[in-house]
Short mmCIF file of C-alpha atoms and ligand atoms in Angstrom, two decimals:
data_model
loop_
_atom_site.label_atom_id
_atom_site.label_comp_id
_atom_site.label_asym_id
_atom_site.label_seq_id
_atom_site.Cartn_x
_atom_site.Cartn_y
_atom_site.Cartn_z
CA MET F 1 4.97 21.39 22.44
CA ALA F 2 6.27 23.93 19.96
CA LYS F 3 4.20 24.14 16.83
CA SER F 4 4.28 26.79 14.17
CA ARG F 5 0.95 28.44 13.67
CA LYS F 6 0.63 30.87 10.85
CA SER F 7 -3.01 30.80 9.89
CA GLY F 8 -5.57 33.53 9.80
CA ASP F 9 -8.06 31.37 11.66
CA SER F 10 -10.36 32.64 14.33
CA GLU F 11 -9.19 32.37 17.93
CA GLU F 12 -11.73 29.62 18.49
CA GLN F 13 -10.30 27.59 15.64
CA GLN F 14 -6.77 28.29 16.77
CA ALA F 15 -7.67 27.07 20.23
CA THR F 16 -9.21 23.92 18.78
CA ALA F 17 -6.16 23.37 16.62
CA VAL F 18 -3.77 23.82 19.50
CA ASP F 19 -5.75 21.40 21.65
CA LEU F 20 -5.88 18.88 18.87
CA ILE F 21 -2.16 19.03 18.25
CA ALA F 22 -1.50 18.47 21.92
CA LEU F 23 -3.82 15.51 21.87
CA LEU F 24 -2.63 14.02 18.63
CA THR F 25 1.09 14.44 19.10
CA PRO F 26 2.61 11.55 20.99
CA PRO F 27 5.45 12.19 23.41
CA GLY F 28 8.75 12.42 21.60
CA CYS F 29 7.19 13.39 18.28
CA ASP F 30 7.24 17.16 18.68
CA GLY F 31 7.61 19.03 15.45
CA LEU F 32 6.58 16.24 13.14
CA TYR F 33 3.96 18.31 11.45
CA GLU F 34 5.39 21.80 11.39
CA GLY F 35 4.82 23.58 8.14
CA GLU F 36 8.42 24.03 7.12
CA VAL F 37 10.20 21.00 5.85
CA VAL F 38 13.97 21.06 5.86
CA MET F 39 15.23 18.96 3.01
CA PRO F 40 18.32 16.86 3.47
CA ASP F 41 21.28 17.80 1.26
CA ALA F 42 21.66 14.38 -0.15
CA ASP F 43 18.94 12.28 -1.67
CA PHE F 44 18.49 8.75 -0.47
CA ASP F 45 18.72 5.31 -1.82
CA PHE F 46 15.03 4.75 -2.56
CA ASP F 47 16.09 5.90 -6.04
CA GLN F 48 18.45 2.97 -6.35
CA LEU F 49 15.85 0.66 -4.88
CA ALA F 50 13.30 1.95 -7.37
CA ALA F 51 15.71 1.39 -10.23
CA ALA F 52 16.30 -2.15 -9.03
CA ALA F 53 12.63 -2.88 -8.35
CA PRO F 54 11.06 -5.42 -10.65
CA GLU F 55 8.65 -4.01 -13.19
CA PRO F 56 5.22 -4.14 -11.54
CA GLU F 57 2.77 -6.53 -13.08
CA PRO F 58 0.23 -4.77 -15.30
CA ALA F 59 -2.77 -3.80 -13.21
CA GLU F 60 -5.53 -6.26 -13.87
CA ALA F 61 -8.88 -4.99 -14.96
CA LYS F 62 -10.48 -5.00 -11.59
CA LYS F 63 -13.99 -6.20 -11.12
CA PRO F 64 -16.14 -3.98 -8.92
CA VAL F 65 -16.39 -5.57 -5.51
CA GLY F 66 -19.10 -5.48 -2.93
CA PRO F 67 -18.47 -4.91 0.74
CA ALA F 68 -15.90 -7.42 1.93
CA THR F 69 -16.89 -9.95 4.48
CA GLY F 70 -15.05 -11.87 7.12
CA LYS F 71 -13.31 -11.15 10.37
CA PRO F 72 -11.88 -7.77 11.18
CA VAL F 73 -8.13 -7.62 11.42
CA SER F 74 -6.81 -7.66 14.93
CA PRO F 75 -5.07 -4.48 16.03
CA THR F 76 -2.16 -6.66 16.97
CA ALA F 77 -1.90 -8.28 13.56
CA LYS F 78 1.70 -8.23 12.36
CA PRO F 79 2.80 -6.99 8.98
CA GLY F 80 2.87 -9.85 6.54
CA GLN F 81 0.20 -11.76 8.40
CA PRO F 82 -2.14 -13.43 5.90
CA THR F 83 -4.93 -11.22 4.78
CA THR F 84 -8.32 -11.75 6.27
CA PRO F 85 -10.83 -9.69 4.36
CA ALA F 86 -12.29 -7.17 6.73
CA LYS F 87 -15.97 -6.76 7.28
CA MET F 88 -16.95 -3.40 5.85
CA ARG F 89 -18.19 -1.64 8.89
CA PRO F 90 -20.34 1.34 7.94
CA PRO F 91 -18.35 4.50 8.59
CA PRO F 92 -19.48 6.67 11.47
CA THR F 93 -22.51 8.59 10.37
CA SER F 94 -22.63 11.20 13.08
CA ALA F 95 -20.39 13.00 15.48
CA GLU F 96 -22.02 10.95 18.23
CA GLU F 97 -21.09 7.70 16.53
CA TYR F 98 -17.55 8.89 15.93
CA GLU F 99 -17.32 9.87 19.58
CA THR F 100 -18.60 6.46 20.63
CA LEU F 101 -15.88 4.83 18.58
CA ALA F 102 -13.34 7.28 19.90
CA ARG F 103 -14.53 6.85 23.44
CA ALA F 104 -14.02 3.10 23.48
CA SER F 105 -10.52 3.56 24.84
CA ALA F 106 -9.61 7.15 24.19
CA PRO F 107 -7.65 9.07 26.77
CA SER F 108 -9.95 11.31 28.77
CA SER F 109 -8.22 14.40 27.39
CA PHE F 110 -9.38 13.49 23.88
CA ARG F 111 -12.86 12.71 25.05
CA ALA F 112 -13.19 16.15 26.54
CA SER F 113 -12.59 17.75 23.16
CA ALA F 114 -14.27 15.22 20.93
CA THR F 115 -17.17 17.54 20.28
CA PRO F 116 -15.77 20.10 17.89
CA ALA F 117 -16.18 23.81 18.14
CA ALA F 118 -18.25 25.05 15.23
CA PRO F 119 -16.20 26.85 12.59
CA SER F 120 -16.76 30.58 12.79
CA GLY F 121 -19.93 31.71 11.07
CA GLU F 122 -21.72 28.41 11.58
CA LYS F 123 -24.33 27.62 14.15
CA PRO F 124 -23.02 25.61 17.10
CA GLY F 125 -23.56 21.96 16.36
CA SER F 126 -23.65 22.34 12.61
CA ALA F 127 -20.03 21.27 12.41
CA ARG F 128 -21.07 17.73 13.24
CA LEU F 129 -20.66 14.88 10.87
CA GLN F 130 -23.97 14.33 9.13
CA PRO F 131 -25.51 10.90 8.55
CA LEU F 132 -24.09 9.45 5.38
CA ALA F 133 -27.14 8.26 3.52
CA GLU F 134 -26.94 6.31 0.28
CA ILE F 135 -26.40 8.73 -2.60
CA PRO F 136 -27.88 7.13 -5.71
CA GLY F 137 -25.62 7.51 -8.72
CA ASP F 138 -22.75 8.82 -6.64
CA THR F 139 -19.37 8.93 -8.39
CA LEU F 140 -15.89 10.15 -7.55
CA ASP F 141 -16.38 12.95 -10.07
CA LYS F 142 -19.51 14.07 -8.24
CA VAL F 143 -17.66 14.01 -4.94
CA ALA F 144 -14.84 16.06 -6.47
CA ALA F 145 -17.33 18.55 -7.93
CA GLU F 146 -18.94 19.01 -4.53
CA ILE F 147 -15.57 19.42 -2.87
CA ALA F 148 -14.74 22.14 -5.41
CA GLU F 149 -17.85 24.05 -4.30
CA CYS F 150 -17.52 23.28 -0.61
CA THR F 151 -17.78 26.09 1.92
CA ARG F 152 -18.26 23.93 5.01
CA CYS F 153 -15.30 25.48 6.80
CA ASP F 154 -13.10 28.55 6.58
CA LEU F 155 -10.44 26.75 4.56
CA CYS F 156 -12.51 27.61 1.47
CA LYS F 157 -11.53 31.23 2.01
CA THR F 158 -7.81 30.61 1.78
CA ARG F 159 -7.53 27.69 -0.61
CA ASN F 160 -6.53 28.06 -4.23
CA LYS F 161 -7.57 24.62 -5.45
CA THR F 162 -9.39 21.83 -3.74
CA VAL F 163 -7.54 18.51 -3.65
CA PRO F 164 -10.04 15.65 -3.75
CA GLY F 165 -7.74 12.75 -4.54
CA VAL F 166 -6.20 10.99 -7.49
CA GLY F 167 -5.74 7.49 -8.79
CA ASN F 168 -7.51 4.32 -9.72
CA PRO F 169 -11.26 4.63 -8.96
CA LYS F 170 -11.30 0.93 -8.08
CA ALA F 171 -7.95 0.81 -6.32
CA ARG F 172 -7.42 -2.03 -3.89
CA LEU F 173 -5.10 0.20 -1.87
CA VAL F 174 -5.80 3.78 -0.78
CA PHE F 175 -3.22 6.00 0.90
CA ILE F 176 -4.64 8.67 3.17
CA GLY F 177 -2.51 11.64 4.14
CA GLU F 178 -3.28 14.63 6.26
CA ALA F 179 -4.05 17.68 4.14
CA PRO F 180 -2.80 19.41 1.01
CA GLY F 181 0.33 21.54 1.24
CA ALA F 182 1.30 24.51 -0.90
CA ASP F 183 2.12 22.51 -4.03
CA GLU F 184 -1.06 20.50 -3.79
CA ASP F 185 -3.10 23.67 -3.19
CA ALA F 186 -1.60 25.13 -6.36
CA SER F 187 -2.09 22.01 -8.49
CA GLY F 188 -5.21 20.34 -7.06
CA VAL F 189 -3.35 17.02 -6.90
CA PRO F 190 -2.33 15.31 -3.65
CA PHE F 191 1.27 14.56 -2.79
CA VAL F 192 3.00 16.35 -5.63
CA GLY F 193 5.36 18.45 -3.49
CA ARG F 194 8.61 17.29 -1.96
CA ALA F 195 6.87 14.92 0.42
CA GLY F 196 4.90 13.54 -2.50
CA GLN F 197 8.03 13.04 -4.56
CA HIS F 198 9.51 11.15 -1.67
CA LEU F 199 6.35 9.04 -1.46
CA ASP F 200 6.62 8.37 -5.20
CA LYS F 201 10.12 7.01 -4.73
CA ILE F 202 9.06 4.82 -1.85
CA LEU F 203 6.12 3.46 -3.84
CA ALA F 204 8.26 2.86 -6.90
CA ALA F 205 10.94 1.18 -4.81
CA ALA F 206 8.32 -1.23 -3.47
CA GLY F 207 6.98 -1.92 -6.97
CA PHE F 208 3.75 0.08 -6.82
CA LYS F 209 2.60 2.11 -9.78
CA ARG F 210 0.91 5.30 -8.74
CA GLU F 211 -1.91 4.71 -11.21
CA GLU F 212 -2.91 1.41 -9.58
CA ILE F 213 -3.54 3.02 -6.20
CA TYR F 214 -5.60 5.95 -4.95
CA ILE F 215 -4.14 8.79 -2.91
CA CYS F 216 -6.11 11.34 -0.95
CA ASN F 217 -6.14 13.23 2.31
CA ILE F 218 -8.30 13.65 5.38
CA LEU F 219 -8.80 17.31 4.42
CA LYS F 220 -9.43 18.39 0.85
CA CYS F 221 -8.24 21.98 1.33
CA ARG F 222 -4.94 23.32 2.57
CA PRO F 223 -4.82 24.61 6.13
CA PRO F 224 -3.05 27.98 6.03
CA GLY F 225 0.65 27.67 6.75
CA ASN F 226 0.30 23.88 6.72
CA ARG F 227 -0.96 23.94 10.28
CA ASN F 228 -2.58 20.79 11.60
CA PRO F 229 -6.22 20.20 10.72
CA THR F 230 -8.63 21.08 13.48
CA LEU F 231 -11.07 18.46 14.68
CA SER F 232 -14.00 20.51 13.39
CA GLU F 233 -12.40 20.73 9.94
CA MET F 234 -11.90 16.97 9.94
CA LEU F 235 -15.47 16.32 10.97
CA VAL F 236 -17.00 18.54 8.29
CA CYS F 237 -14.64 17.28 5.58
CA THR F 238 -14.48 13.55 6.17
CA PRO F 239 -17.94 12.76 4.78
CA PHE F 240 -16.21 13.32 1.43
CA LEU F 241 -13.59 10.74 2.38
CA GLN F 242 -16.34 8.36 3.49
CA ARG F 243 -18.02 8.69 0.11
CA GLN F 244 -14.73 8.18 -1.72
CA LEU F 245 -13.98 5.01 0.22
CA ARG F 246 -17.51 3.72 -0.25
CA LEU F 247 -17.15 4.17 -4.01
CA ILE F 248 -13.60 2.84 -4.31
CA GLU F 249 -14.09 -0.08 -1.90
CA PRO F 250 -10.40 -0.54 -1.18
CA LYS F 251 -9.13 -3.70 0.45
CA LEU F 252 -6.29 -1.97 2.25
CA ILE F 253 -5.53 1.52 3.52
CA GLY F 254 -2.14 3.09 4.17
CA CYS F 255 -2.43 5.81 6.81
CA LEU F 256 0.33 8.35 6.30
CA GLY F 257 1.21 10.08 9.55
CA ASN F 258 -0.33 10.69 12.91
CA VAL F 259 -3.28 12.82 11.83
CA ALA F 260 -4.56 10.21 9.40
CA ILE F 261 -3.82 7.46 11.90
CA LYS F 262 -5.66 9.19 14.72
CA PHE F 263 -8.72 9.74 12.55
CA VAL F 264 -8.82 6.55 10.53
CA ILE F 265 -7.54 4.08 13.10
CA GLY F 266 -8.68 5.83 16.26
CA PRO F 267 -7.73 8.70 18.52
CA ASP F 268 -6.45 6.30 21.13
CA SER F 269 -3.81 4.85 18.82
CA PRO F 270 -0.27 5.10 20.15
CA GLY F 271 2.24 7.32 18.37
CA ILE F 272 3.58 6.47 14.95
CA THR F 273 7.02 5.49 16.19
CA ARG F 274 5.39 2.67 18.16
CA ILE F 275 2.80 1.43 15.72
CA HIS F 276 4.20 2.05 12.23
CA GLY F 277 4.02 -1.09 10.15
CA GLN F 278 1.15 -2.55 12.19
CA TRP F 279 -2.28 -3.37 10.83
CA PHE F 280 -5.46 -2.11 12.41
CA THR F 281 -9.14 -2.27 11.60
CA SER F 282 -9.95 1.27 10.54
CA ILE F 283 -13.18 3.08 11.34
CA PHE F 284 -14.11 2.25 7.75
CA GLY F 285 -13.78 -1.45 8.46
CA VAL F 286 -10.88 -1.81 6.03
CA PRO F 287 -7.49 -3.04 7.30
CA ALA F 288 -5.18 -0.05 7.63
CA MET F 289 -1.44 0.06 8.13
CA ALA F 290 0.00 2.87 10.24
CA MET F 291 2.84 4.46 8.28
CA TYR F 292 5.24 7.36 8.64
CA HIS F 293 4.32 10.54 6.82
CA PRO F 294 6.74 11.26 3.97
CA SER F 295 7.20 14.84 5.29
CA TYR F 296 8.76 13.34 8.37
CA LEU F 297 10.91 10.99 6.35
CA ILE F 298 12.47 13.74 4.26
CA ARG F 299 13.62 15.48 7.38
CA ASP F 300 15.74 12.56 8.50
CA THR F 301 18.75 11.96 6.32
CA SER F 302 19.74 8.70 7.99
CA ARG F 303 19.33 5.47 6.07
CA GLU F 304 20.87 3.41 8.87
CA LYS F 305 19.17 0.25 9.99
CA GLY F 306 16.46 1.33 12.42
CA SER F 307 16.15 4.87 11.03
CA PRO F 308 12.66 6.09 10.04
CA ASN F 309 13.42 5.67 6.32
CA TRP F 310 14.75 2.18 6.92
CA GLN F 311 11.60 1.39 8.92
CA MET F 312 9.44 2.77 6.13
CA TRP F 313 11.23 0.53 3.68
CA GLN F 314 10.33 -2.51 5.80
CA ASP F 315 6.75 -1.30 6.18
CA ILE F 316 6.13 -0.58 2.51
CA GLN F 317 7.50 -3.99 1.56
CA ALA F 318 5.15 -5.62 4.07
CA LEU F 319 2.28 -3.61 2.63
CA LYS F 320 3.24 -4.65 -0.91
CA LYS F 321 3.40 -8.29 0.15
CA ARG F 322 -0.08 -8.13 1.61
CA TYR F 323 -1.32 -6.22 -1.44
CA ASP F 324 0.07 -8.90 -3.74
CA GLU F 325 -1.62 -11.58 -1.62
CA LEU F 326 -4.98 -9.99 -2.39
CA GLY F 327 -4.65 -11.68 -5.75
N1 LIG Q 1 1.04 16.12 2.89
C1 LIG Q 1 -0.15 15.50 2.96
O1 LIG Q 1 -0.54 14.98 3.99
N2 LIG Q 1 -0.89 15.46 1.87
C2 LIG Q 1 -0.52 16.00 0.72
O2 LIG Q 1 -1.26 15.91 -0.25
C3 LIG Q 1 0.74 16.63 0.67
C4 LIG Q 1 1.49 16.69 1.77
#
């Protein structure tokens, strides 16, 4: 499985990263997450679709909502299926709990590596996800301020800016990507590079306004060379994501790409080409749709029926439909 690896990470971290890539990359999806993105010559027709999209309704002043109640969404739920509010399952509060969730049906190869290696310089075991206690008076600004000061892993040594997330603090829909790239590292804003511009077009084509949603990543700092996040980086960073989701209380999540899918939906989830467009109950208890990562989509120039961009167009419309049904 050929993956570019250009970081200055320790050998231990490199080994963890390599293992994780092997585990997270489904057969037939080699190269999806390499750092370099080759842009197609021609742009695509999401522009035309965006131009033709009806003007989105003005975002309603949204009342703060408490944890949703009801039945969890079945992993086999089809796009467009009527929304059943998901029960807000508390996010995993420890590495052990995450492993228990992961272990439910994870392949044995993932299980073997589910306990992360500690990032260099930290005591073994300290890389584990800590219990996520109530934080009185917590706000997204506080989370962002803590992320800006964070030194929980070695990515703090190579980052320029931290990238906490952006958007509506009470968004009903949160998109979760993988990790900042070079443009995001320079700006501190997620999805502003070429992949982000592609995502913007897709969102606009479907009738979403960027300011009505929230966009963030699993990792808040850029992995050098855009390598894949290591499991230990994800485990030390995702308490920030847990806090963000607890504060935002989204009704729906869009998981962009395999890394987000494997963390948010579960390490046993099949590859993106099989499950894109399907709804799952995420580890946060919120229904999550598995979606292609825009970096992958800009590498495929085809707009033919059945192509990844065509599939994304079906998926984003299904997501929009369900979003509109939230009322
Ligand atoms: N890719 C991601 O996953 N996130 C970003 O913010 C940018 C590119």
